[in-house]
């Protein structure tokens, strides 16, 4: 199988989805109104509510939702063969993720930019809101704790990437000043930013940076994790235009340049996909493709975390309601393109099937390292880049996106505590600094309480991320569907994806529950049970509301 054919079919399908299907969804289903006054204008405060150019906001949304997950998930899921992963990424992006992301933005914008968890109280009910926000909190806790570990390990394993990863923050700070203080055109700023980022990538390998094995009694891994959480806490308190927006925007451009280089190398080198189309000889212990494929590839097809970003930070910066199509749906397409690149790198970046099988010797293998190694081999063959530089570029790409997701994730976790403060009338919790300290404290407690001195405790609950994340996506679609029913608009385009997601997610939760029981892993067993009960409760609440809304609509027509 030619990797070029896979590339053309994948990108062609996503492009058709954006230019045709997203227009239909925006005009006929969500009925986006350019004259609607968005919360960014209504509550403009220069900190969280900031009307933003749609290209800059697209960069924020896309890079916040992308992270490392659309690389990790697909690069693991190809163990079942490249075809299932390819179909789920392309079809999931077009019919699931784009509809979900733009819908979450629309729902939040129409409700004063409240998070999807908070507005559930109005749309569904207070009981559903309480359970829903627990699920949201768990997802954010998993993302923040685990991405801290992922970035720390990338920094340790690739010391040549330290300078470009941290240098990107300085570049973003300068870009924010150029755009908002000095009003320099976005085109010139974009070029300068991309040149600076890639200049750092080429410099990085010549000035490797590594922490000592122990820092004040802590391992280098633990030290990096604490540094990352300190940075994320500060970043989450800064006005969005200072760091979050420009960092996300320039990283988005960097990713597209990186993807163009990777895709160009695929076209030039025309590597062969050595992995099987359907793998009938999976390693022992590999779980069944159904339903695990649909929770292993979460980000890159559809992801509940996207709804948190869409309704948490993106909706507060939307300049015009019609921008939701470009920012939300096209943001999902960007992530789908990254997931497609991960599939190609992890299946065509190996010399032979035997080499591929050595890496994929057990379920869970592959991931970021398969993307970096396979992608570097393709880049080196197609562009003539030095293999070390190519590997550094892809490592920086993965780490920067994990970092921007962590930035946004901690800000969102702060919003959750602030919303809890508002809901339960706890005034001190409603303030940014205490809420941020609570958010960081929970992440550090998980990292070091469950992981010991190494700080890798987030990995303990990571096996439940896929199911919890996809459950959240289904529940977000439920909220959007209820709103559509009440407005008398078509619901099949959100109802069909949410039914599919809930069925697959509940099946995966039950399968994992059995696995945890057999392993006597009572912590994950109990947590799985909590998520499963939450899923059933919120689903039942939403079904009841859907029925009532439909009945009211039918009575109004008669």
Coordinates of C-alpha atoms in Angstrom, one line a residue:
X1 CA 0.0 0.0 0.0
X2 CA 1.4 3.4 -1.0
X3 CA 1.5 6.0 1.8
X4 CA 0.8 8.7 -0.9
X5 CA -2.6 7.1 -1.7
X6 CA -3.4 7.0 2.1
X7 CA -2.4 10.7 2.4
X8 CA -4.5 11.8 -0.6
X9 CA -7.6 9.9 0.4
X10 CA -7.4 11.1 4.0
X11 CA -6.8 14.8 3.3
X12 CA -9.4 14.7 0.5
X13 CA -12.1 13.3 2.8
X14 CA -11.4 15.9 5.5
X15 CA -11.3 18.7 3.0
X16 CA -14.7 17.6 1.6
X17 CA -16.0 17.5 5.1
X18 CA -15.0 21.1 5.8
X19 CA -16.1 22.7 2.6
X20 CA -19.4 20.8 2.2
X21 CA -20.6 19.2 5.4
X22 CA -19.5 21.9 7.8
X23 CA -21.3 24.6 5.8
X24 CA -24.5 22.5 6.0
X25 CA -24.1 22.1 9.7
X26 CA -23.4 25.8 10.3
X27 CA -26.3 27.1 8.2
X28 CA -29.0 24.5 8.6
X29 CA -28.4 23.0 12.1
X30 CA -26.7 25.6 14.3
X31 CA -27.8 28.5 12.2
X32 CA -24.9 30.7 13.1
X33 CA -25.7 34.4 13.1
X34 CA -23.1 37.0 12.2
X35 CA -25.1 39.7 14.0
X36 CA -25.3 37.9 17.3
X37 CA -23.3 39.7 20.0
X38 CA -20.9 37.2 21.4
X39 CA -19.8 37.0 25.1
X40 CA -16.3 38.2 24.0
X41 CA -17.9 41.6 23.3
X42 CA -20.6 41.5 25.9
X43 CA -18.2 40.7 28.8
X44 CA -14.9 42.0 27.4
X45 CA -12.3 42.3 30.2
X46 CA -8.9 42.0 28.5
X47 CA -8.1 38.9 30.5
X48 CA -10.4 35.9 29.6
X49 CA -13.0 37.7 27.4
X50 CA -11.1 39.0 24.4
X51 CA -12.6 39.4 20.9
X52 CA -10.0 37.6 18.7
X53 CA -9.1 37.4 15.0
X54 CA -10.5 34.0 13.9
X55 CA -7.1 32.8 12.6
X56 CA -5.4 33.5 15.9
X57 CA -8.3 31.9 17.8
X58 CA -8.2 28.9 15.4
X59 CA -4.5 28.5 16.5
X60 CA -5.5 28.6 20.1
X61 CA -8.3 26.2 19.8
X62 CA -6.5 23.7 17.5
X63 CA -3.2 23.5 19.5
X64 CA -5.1 23.4 22.8
X65 CA -7.1 20.4 21.7
X66 CA -4.4 18.7 19.8
X67 CA -1.7 18.0 22.4
X68 CA 0.1 14.6 22.2
X69 CA -3.1 12.5 22.2
X70 CA -3.8 12.6 18.4
X71 CA -0.2 11.3 18.0
X72 CA -0.3 8.7 20.8
X73 CA -3.7 7.2 20.1
X74 CA -3.4 6.5 16.4
X75 CA 0.2 5.4 16.8
X76 CA -0.9 2.8 19.3
X77 CA -4.2 1.8 17.5
X78 CA -2.4 0.8 14.2
X79 CA -1.6 -2.5 16.1
X80 CA -5.0 -3.6 14.8
X81 CA -3.9 -2.7 11.3
X82 CA -3.8 0.7 9.5
X83 CA -7.3 0.5 7.9
X84 CA -9.5 0.7 11.1
X85 CA -7.4 3.5 12.4
X86 CA -7.5 5.4 9.1
X87 CA -11.3 5.0 8.7
X88 CA -12.0 6.1 12.2
X89 CA -9.8 9.2 12.0
X90 CA -11.2 10.4 8.7
X91 CA -14.9 9.6 9.2
X92 CA -14.7 10.5 12.9
X93 CA -13.2 13.9 12.0
X94 CA -15.8 14.7 9.4
X95 CA -19.0 13.4 11.0
X96 CA -18.1 13.5 14.7
X97 CA -15.4 15.8 15.8
X98 CA -16.2 18.8 13.6
X99 CA -19.9 18.7 14.6
X100 CA -19.0 18.3 18.3
X101 CA -16.4 21.1 18.5
X102 CA -18.4 23.7 16.6
X103 CA -21.5 22.7 18.4
X104 CA -19.9 23.1 21.8
X105 CA -18.7 26.6 20.9
X106 CA -22.2 27.5 19.7
X107 CA -23.9 26.1 22.8
X108 CA -21.5 28.0 25.1
X109 CA -21.7 31.3 23.1
X110 CA -25.5 31.2 23.3
X111 CA -25.2 30.8 27.1
X112 CA -22.8 33.6 28.2
X113 CA -19.7 31.5 27.4
X114 CA -20.4 29.1 30.3
X115 CA -18.7 25.7 30.3
X116 CA -20.6 22.7 29.0
X117 CA -20.7 21.3 32.5
X118 CA -22.1 24.5 34.0
X119 CA -24.8 25.0 31.3
X120 CA -25.9 21.4 31.8
X121 CA -27.7 22.6 34.9
X122 CA -30.0 24.8 32.8
X123 CA -30.3 22.5 29.8
X124 CA -30.7 19.2 31.5
X125 CA -30.9 19.6 35.3
X126 CA -28.9 20.2 38.5
X127 CA -28.3 16.5 39.2
X128 CA -26.8 15.9 35.7
X129 CA -24.7 19.0 36.2
X130 CA -23.2 17.8 39.4
X131 CA -22.3 14.4 37.9
X132 CA -21.1 15.9 34.6
X133 CA -18.7 18.3 36.3
X134 CA -17.1 15.4 38.2
X135 CA -16.5 13.6 34.9
X136 CA -15.0 16.9 33.5
X137 CA -12.8 17.3 36.5
X138 CA -11.5 13.8 36.1
X139 CA -10.7 14.3 32.4
X140 CA -8.8 17.5 33.2
X141 CA -6.9 15.9 36.1
X142 CA -5.8 13.1 33.8
X143 CA -4.8 15.4 31.0
X144 CA -2.8 17.8 33.1
X145 CA -1.1 15.1 35.3
X146 CA -0.2 12.8 32.3
X147 CA 1.0 15.5 29.9
X148 CA 3.3 16.8 32.6
X149 CA 4.9 13.3 32.6
X150 CA 4.9 13.1 28.8
X151 CA 6.7 16.4 28.4
X152 CA 9.2 15.7 31.2
X153 CA 10.2 12.4 29.6
X154 CA 10.5 14.0 26.2
X155 CA 12.8 16.7 27.7
X156 CA 14.9 13.9 29.4
X157 CA 15.1 11.6 26.4
X158 CA 15.8 14.5 23.9
X159 CA 18.0 17.1 25.5
X160 CA 18.4 18.8 22.1
X161 CA 14.7 19.7 22.3
X162 CA 14.9 21.6 25.5
X163 CA 16.1 24.9 24.0
X164 CA 13.4 25.1 21.3
X165 CA 10.6 23.9 23.6
X166 CA 11.3 26.6 26.2
X167 CA 12.4 29.1 23.6
X168 CA 9.0 28.9 22.1
X169 CA 7.5 30.6 25.2
X170 CA 9.8 33.6 24.7
X171 CA 8.8 33.7 21.0
X172 CA 5.1 33.6 22.0
X173 CA 5.5 36.5 24.5
X174 CA 7.1 38.7 21.9
X175 CA 4.4 37.8 19.3
X176 CA 1.7 38.8 21.8
X177 CA 3.2 42.2 22.3
X178 CA 3.7 42.7 18.5
X179 CA 0.1 41.9 17.8
X180 CA -1.7 43.6 20.6
X181 CA 0.5 46.5 21.7
X182 CA 2.3 47.4 18.5
X183 CA -0.5 46.4 16.1
X184 CA 1.9 44.8 13.6
X185 CA 0.2 42.9 10.8
X186 CA -0.5 39.2 11.4
X187 CA 1.2 38.1 8.2
X188 CA 4.6 39.6 9.2
X189 CA 4.4 38.4 12.8
X190 CA 3.5 34.9 11.6
X191 CA 6.6 34.7 9.3
X192 CA 8.9 36.0 12.0
X193 CA 7.5 33.6 14.6
X194 CA 7.8 30.5 12.4
X195 CA 11.3 31.5 11.4
X196 CA 12.3 31.9 15.0
X197 CA 10.8 28.6 16.1
X198 CA 12.5 26.6 13.3
X199 CA 15.7 28.5 14.0
X200 CA 15.5 27.2 17.6
X201 CA 14.9 23.7 16.3
X202 CA 18.1 23.7 14.2
X203 CA 20.1 25.2 17.1
X204 CA 18.7 22.8 19.7
X205 CA 20.8 19.7 19.0
X206 CA 24.0 21.7 19.2
X207 CA 23.2 23.0 22.7
X208 CA 21.6 20.1 24.6
X209 CA 20.3 20.8 28.1
X210 CA 20.0 18.1 30.7
X211 CA 19.1 18.4 34.4
X212 CA 21.4 16.5 36.9
X213 CA 20.1 13.1 38.0
X214 CA 19.0 14.6 41.3
X215 CA 17.8 18.2 41.9
X216 CA 17.4 19.1 45.6
X217 CA 16.8 15.4 46.3
X218 CA 14.3 15.0 43.5
X219 CA 14.8 12.9 40.3
X220 CA 15.2 14.9 37.1
X221 CA 11.8 13.6 36.0
X222 CA 10.1 15.0 39.2
X223 CA 12.0 18.3 38.9
X224 CA 10.8 18.8 35.3
X225 CA 7.2 18.0 36.4
X226 CA 7.3 20.6 39.1
X227 CA 8.9 23.2 36.8
X228 CA 6.1 22.5 34.2
X229 CA 3.3 22.9 36.8
X230 CA 4.8 26.1 38.1
X231 CA 5.0 27.5 34.5
X232 CA 1.4 26.3 33.7
X233 CA 0.1 27.9 36.9
X234 CA 1.6 31.3 36.0
X235 CA 0.5 31.0 32.3
X236 CA -3.1 30.2 33.4
X237 CA -3.3 33.5 35.4
X238 CA -1.9 35.7 32.6
X239 CA -4.4 37.5 30.2
X240 CA -5.0 35.2 27.3
X241 CA -3.5 37.7 24.8
X242 CA -0.1 37.8 26.6
X243 CA 0.9 34.1 26.2
X244 CA -2.0 31.6 25.6
X245 CA -3.2 33.0 22.3
X246 CA 0.1 33.8 20.7
X247 CA 1.7 30.5 21.9
X248 CA -1.1 28.5 20.5
X249 CA -1.2 30.4 17.3
X250 CA 2.5 30.2 16.5
X251 CA 2.5 26.5 17.5
X252 CA -0.4 25.9 15.1
X253 CA 1.6 27.4 12.3
X254 CA 4.6 25.4 13.3
X255 CA 2.6 22.2 13.2
X256 CA 1.2 23.0 9.7
X257 CA 4.7 23.7 8.5
X258 CA 5.9 20.5 10.1
X259 CA 3.0 18.6 8.6
X260 CA 3.6 20.1 5.1
X261 CA 7.2 19.0 5.4
X262 CA 6.2 15.5 6.5
X263 CA 3.5 15.2 3.8
X264 CA 5.9 16.6 1.2
X265 CA 8.5 14.0 2.2
X266 CA 5.8 11.3 1.9
X267 CA 5.1 12.4 -1.7
X268 CA 8.8 12.6 -2.6
X269 CA 9.9 9.4 -0.9
X270 CA 6.6 7.5 -1.5
X271 CA 7.3 5.0 1.3
X272 CA 5.4 1.7 1.5
X273 CA 3.0 1.1 4.4
X274 CA 4.6 -2.0 5.8
X275 CA 2.0 -2.6 8.6
X276 CA -0.9 -4.9 7.7
X277 CA -4.2 -3.5 6.5
X278 CA -6.0 -5.7 9.1
X279 CA -3.7 -7.3 11.6
X280 CA -4.9 -10.9 12.2
X281 CA -1.9 -11.7 14.2
X282 CA -2.0 -9.2 17.1
X283 CA 0.3 -9.9 20.1
X284 CA -1.0 -11.8 23.0
X285 CA -3.0 -9.7 25.5
X286 CA -4.2 -7.2 22.8
X287 CA -7.8 -6.2 23.6
X288 CA -10.5 -6.6 20.9
X289 CA -10.7 -3.9 18.2
X290 CA -14.4 -3.3 19.1
X291 CA -15.0 -1.3 21.1
X292 CA -11.4 -0.4 22.1
X293 CA -10.5 1.3 18.8
X294 CA -12.9 4.1 19.5
X295 CA -11.5 5.0 22.9
X296 CA -7.8 4.3 22.0
X297 CA -8.1 7.0 19.2
X298 CA -9.9 9.7 21.1
X299 CA -8.3 12.9 20.1
X300 CA -7.9 12.7 16.3
X301 CA -11.4 11.5 15.7
X302 CA -13.6 13.0 18.5
X303 CA -12.7 14.0 22.0
X304 CA -14.6 15.3 25.0
X305 CA -11.6 17.5 25.9
X306 CA -12.4 19.5 22.8
X307 CA -15.8 20.4 24.3
X308 CA -14.1 21.7 27.4
X309 CA -11.7 23.9 25.4
X310 CA -14.6 25.0 23.1
X311 CA -16.8 26.1 26.0
X312 CA -14.1 27.0 28.4
X313 CA -11.6 29.4 26.6
X314 CA -12.6 29.5 22.9
X315 CA -16.2 30.7 23.4
X316 CA -14.9 33.6 25.5
X317 CA -12.7 34.8 22.6
X318 CA -15.1 34.3 19.6
X319 CA -15.4 37.6 17.7
X320 CA -18.4 36.5 15.5
X321 CA -20.7 33.5 16.0
X322 CA -20.1 32.5 12.4
X323 CA -16.4 32.1 13.3
X324 CA -17.4 28.9 15.2
X325 CA -17.4 27.0 11.9
X326 CA -13.8 27.9 11.0
X327 CA -12.4 27.7 14.6
X328 CA -14.3 24.6 15.7
X329 CA -14.8 22.4 12.7
X330 CA -11.5 23.4 10.9
X331 CA -9.7 23.0 14.3
X332 CA -11.0 19.4 14.3
X333 CA -9.8 18.9 10.7
X334 CA -6.3 20.2 11.8
X335 CA -6.2 17.6 14.5
X336 CA -7.4 14.9 12.1
X337 CA -4.6 15.8 9.8
X338 CA -2.1 15.4 12.6
X339 CA -3.6 12.0 13.5
X340 CA -3.3 11.0 9.8
X341 CA 0.3 12.0 9.9
X342 CA 0.8 9.8 13.0
X343 CA -0.8 6.8 11.3
X344 CA 1.5 7.2 8.2
X345 CA 4.6 7.7 10.3
X346 CA 3.8 4.7 12.5
X347 CA 3.1 2.4 9.5
X348 CA 5.3 3.6 6.7
X349 CA 8.3 4.8 8.6
X350 CA 9.8 1.3 9.0
X351 CA 12.0 -0.6 6.6
X352 CA 10.0 -3.8 6.8
X353 CA 7.1 -5.6 8.4
X354 CA 9.5 -7.4 10.7
X355 CA 10.9 -4.1 12.0
X356 CA 7.4 -2.8 12.6
X357 CA 6.5 -6.0 14.5
X358 CA 9.5 -5.6 16.8
X359 CA 8.1 -2.2 17.9
X360 CA 4.5 -3.4 18.1
X361 CA 5.3 -6.5 20.2
X362 CA 2.6 -5.7 22.7
X363 CA -0.5 -3.5 23.1
X364 CA 0.4 0.0 24.2
X365 CA 3.7 0.1 22.4
X366 CA 4.4 2.6 19.6
X367 CA 3.0 5.9 20.6
X368 CA 5.1 9.1 20.4
X369 CA 8.4 7.3 19.9
X370 CA 7.0 5.4 16.8
X371 CA 5.8 8.7 15.4
X372 CA 9.1 10.4 16.0
X373 CA 11.3 7.6 14.7
X374 CA 9.0 6.7 11.7
X375 CA 8.4 10.3 10.8
X376 CA 12.1 11.2 11.1
X377 CA 13.0 8.3 8.7
X378 CA 10.4 9.6 6.2
X379 CA 11.6 13.2 6.5
X380 CA 15.2 12.3 6.1
X381 CA 14.5 10.2 3.0
X382 CA 12.2 12.8 1.4
X383 CA 13.9 16.0 2.2
X384 CA 17.5 15.1 3.0
X385 CA 17.2 16.6 6.5
X386 CA 19.7 15.2 9.0
X387 CA 18.0 12.4 10.9
X388 CA 18.8 14.0 14.3
X389 CA 17.4 17.4 13.2
X390 CA 14.3 15.6 11.8
X391 CA 13.8 13.7 15.1
X392 CA 14.2 16.9 17.1
X393 CA 11.6 18.7 15.0
X394 CA 9.0 16.0 15.6
X395 CA 9.9 15.8 19.3
X396 CA 9.5 19.5 19.6
X397 CA 6.2 19.3 17.7
X398 CA 4.8 16.7 20.1
X399 CA 6.1 18.5 23.2
X400 CA 4.8 21.9 22.2
X401 CA 1.3 20.6 21.6
X402 CA 1.4 18.7 24.9
X403 CA 2.5 21.9 26.6
X404 CA -0.2 24.1 25.0
X405 CA -2.8 21.5 26.0
X406 CA -1.5 21.5 29.6
X407 CA -1.6 25.4 29.7
X408 CA -5.2 25.4 28.6
X409 CA -6.1 22.4 30.7
X410 CA -4.9 24.0 33.9
X411 CA -6.8 27.2 33.0
X412 CA -9.9 25.1 32.4
X413 CA -9.4 23.3 35.7
X414 CA -9.2 26.8 37.4
X415 CA -12.6 27.7 35.7
X416 CA -14.1 24.5 37.1
X417 CA -13.2 25.5 40.7
X418 CA -14.4 29.0 40.0
X419 CA -17.7 27.7 38.7
X420 CA -18.0 25.4 41.8
X421 CA -17.4 28.5 43.9
X422 CA -20.2 30.3 42.1
X423 CA -22.6 27.4 42.2
X424 CA -22.1 26.5 45.9
X425 CA -21.6 30.2 47.0
X426 CA -17.9 29.7 48.1
X427 CA -16.7 33.3 47.5
X428 CA -12.9 32.7 47.9
X429 CA -13.0 29.8 45.4
X430 CA -14.4 32.1 42.8
X431 CA -11.2 34.1 42.7
X432 CA -8.5 33.2 40.1
X433 CA -5.5 32.7 42.4
X434 CA -7.1 30.3 44.9
X435 CA -8.8 28.4 42.1
X436 CA -5.4 28.0 40.3
X437 CA -3.7 26.8 43.5
X438 CA -6.4 24.2 44.0
X439 CA -6.1 23.1 40.4
X440 CA -2.3 22.8 40.6
X441 CA -2.5 21.2 44.1
X442 CA -4.8 18.4 42.8
X443 CA -2.5 17.7 39.9
X444 CA 0.6 17.6 42.1
X445 CA -1.2 15.4 44.7
X446 CA -2.0 12.9 42.0
X447 CA 1.5 13.1 40.4
X448 CA 3.4 12.6 43.6
X449 CA 0.8 11.0 45.9
X450 CA 0.1 8.1 43.5
X451 CA 3.4 8.1 41.8
X452 CA 5.8 8.6 44.7
X453 CA 9.0 10.7 44.4
X454 CA 9.1 10.2 40.6
X455 CA 6.0 12.3 40.1
X456 CA 4.5 9.9 37.5
X457 CA 1.2 9.2 39.3
X458 CA -0.9 10.6 36.5
X459 CA 0.0 7.5 34.5
X460 CA -1.8 5.4 37.1
X461 CA -5.3 6.6 36.0
X462 CA -4.4 7.0 32.3
X463 CA -5.9 3.7 31.2
X464 CA -9.3 5.3 31.9
X465 CA -8.6 8.5 29.9
X466 CA -10.0 7.2 26.6
X467 CA -13.3 6.0 28.0
X468 CA -13.8 8.9 30.2
X469 CA -12.9 11.3 27.5
X470 CA -15.2 9.8 24.9
X471 CA -18.0 9.6 27.5
X472 CA -17.6 13.4 27.9
X473 CA -17.8 13.9 24.2
X474 CA -21.1 11.9 24.1
X475 CA -22.5 13.8 27.0
X476 CA -21.6 17.2 25.3
X477 CA -23.4 16.0 22.2
X478 CA -26.4 15.2 24.4
X479 CA -26.5 18.8 25.7
X480 CA -26.2 20.2 22.2
X481 CA -29.0 17.8 21.0
X482 CA -31.3 18.9 23.8
X483 CA -30.8 22.6 22.8
X484 CA -31.5 21.7 19.2
X485 CA -34.7 19.9 20.1
X486 CA -35.9 22.8 22.1
X487 CA -35.3 25.1 19.1
X488 CA -37.0 22.7 16.7
X489 CA -34.0 22.1 14.6
X490 CA -32.7 18.9 13.0
X491 CA -31.1 16.6 15.6
X492 CA -30.0 13.5 13.6
X493 CA -26.6 15.0 12.9
X494 CA -25.7 15.2 16.6
X495 CA -28.0 12.3 17.8
X496 CA -26.4 9.6 15.6
X497 CA -22.8 10.3 16.7
X498 CA -23.8 10.5 20.4
X499 CA -25.6 7.2 20.3
X500 CA -22.6 5.5 18.7
X501 CA -20.2 7.1 21.2
X502 CA -22.3 6.2 24.2
X503 CA -22.7 2.6 23.1
X504 CA -19.0 2.1 22.4
X505 CA -17.9 3.9 25.5
X506 CA -20.2 2.0 27.9
X507 CA -19.1 -1.2 26.3
X508 CA -15.4 -0.2 26.8
X509 CA -16.0 0.7 30.4
X510 CA -17.6 -2.7 31.1
X511 CA -14.7 -4.5 29.3
X512 CA -12.2 -2.5 31.4
X513 CA -14.2 -3.1 34.5
X514 CA -13.8 -6.9 33.9
X515 CA -10.1 -6.5 33.2
X516 CA -9.4 -4.5 36.4
X517 CA -11.4 -7.0 38.4
X518 CA -9.4 -9.9 37.1
X519 CA -6.1 -8.0 37.8
X520 CA -7.4 -7.1 41.3
X521 CA -6.6 -3.5 40.5
X522 CA -9.2 -2.1 43.0
X523 CA -8.3 1.5 42.6
X524 CA -9.0 1.5 38.8
X525 CA -11.9 -0.8 39.3
X526 CA -13.5 1.7 41.7
X527 CA -12.8 4.6 39.5
X528 CA -14.1 2.8 36.4
X529 CA -17.3 2.0 38.4
X530 CA -17.7 5.7 39.4
X531 CA -17.4 6.8 35.7
X532 CA -19.7 4.0 34.6
X533 CA -22.4 5.0 37.1
X534 CA -22.0 8.7 36.2
X535 CA -22.4 7.8 32.5
X536 CA -25.6 5.9 33.1
X537 CA -27.1 8.7 35.4
X538 CA -26.4 11.5 33.0
X539 CA -27.6 9.5 30.0
X540 CA -30.9 8.7 31.8
X541 CA -31.3 12.3 32.8
X542 CA -30.7 13.5 29.2
X543 CA -33.0 10.9 27.7
X544 CA -35.8 12.1 30.0
X545 CA -35.2 15.7 29.0
X546 CA -35.1 14.8 25.3
X547 CA -38.5 13.1 25.7
X548 CA -40.0 16.0 27.5
X549 CA -38.6 18.5 25.0
X550 CA -40.0 16.4 22.1
X551 CA -43.4 16.2 23.7
X552 CA -43.5 19.9 24.3
X553 CA -42.5 20.5 20.7
X554 CA -45.2 18.2 19.4
X555 CA -47.9 19.8 21.6
X556 CA -46.9 23.3 20.4
X557 CA -47.3 22.2 16.8
X558 CA -50.8 20.8 17.5

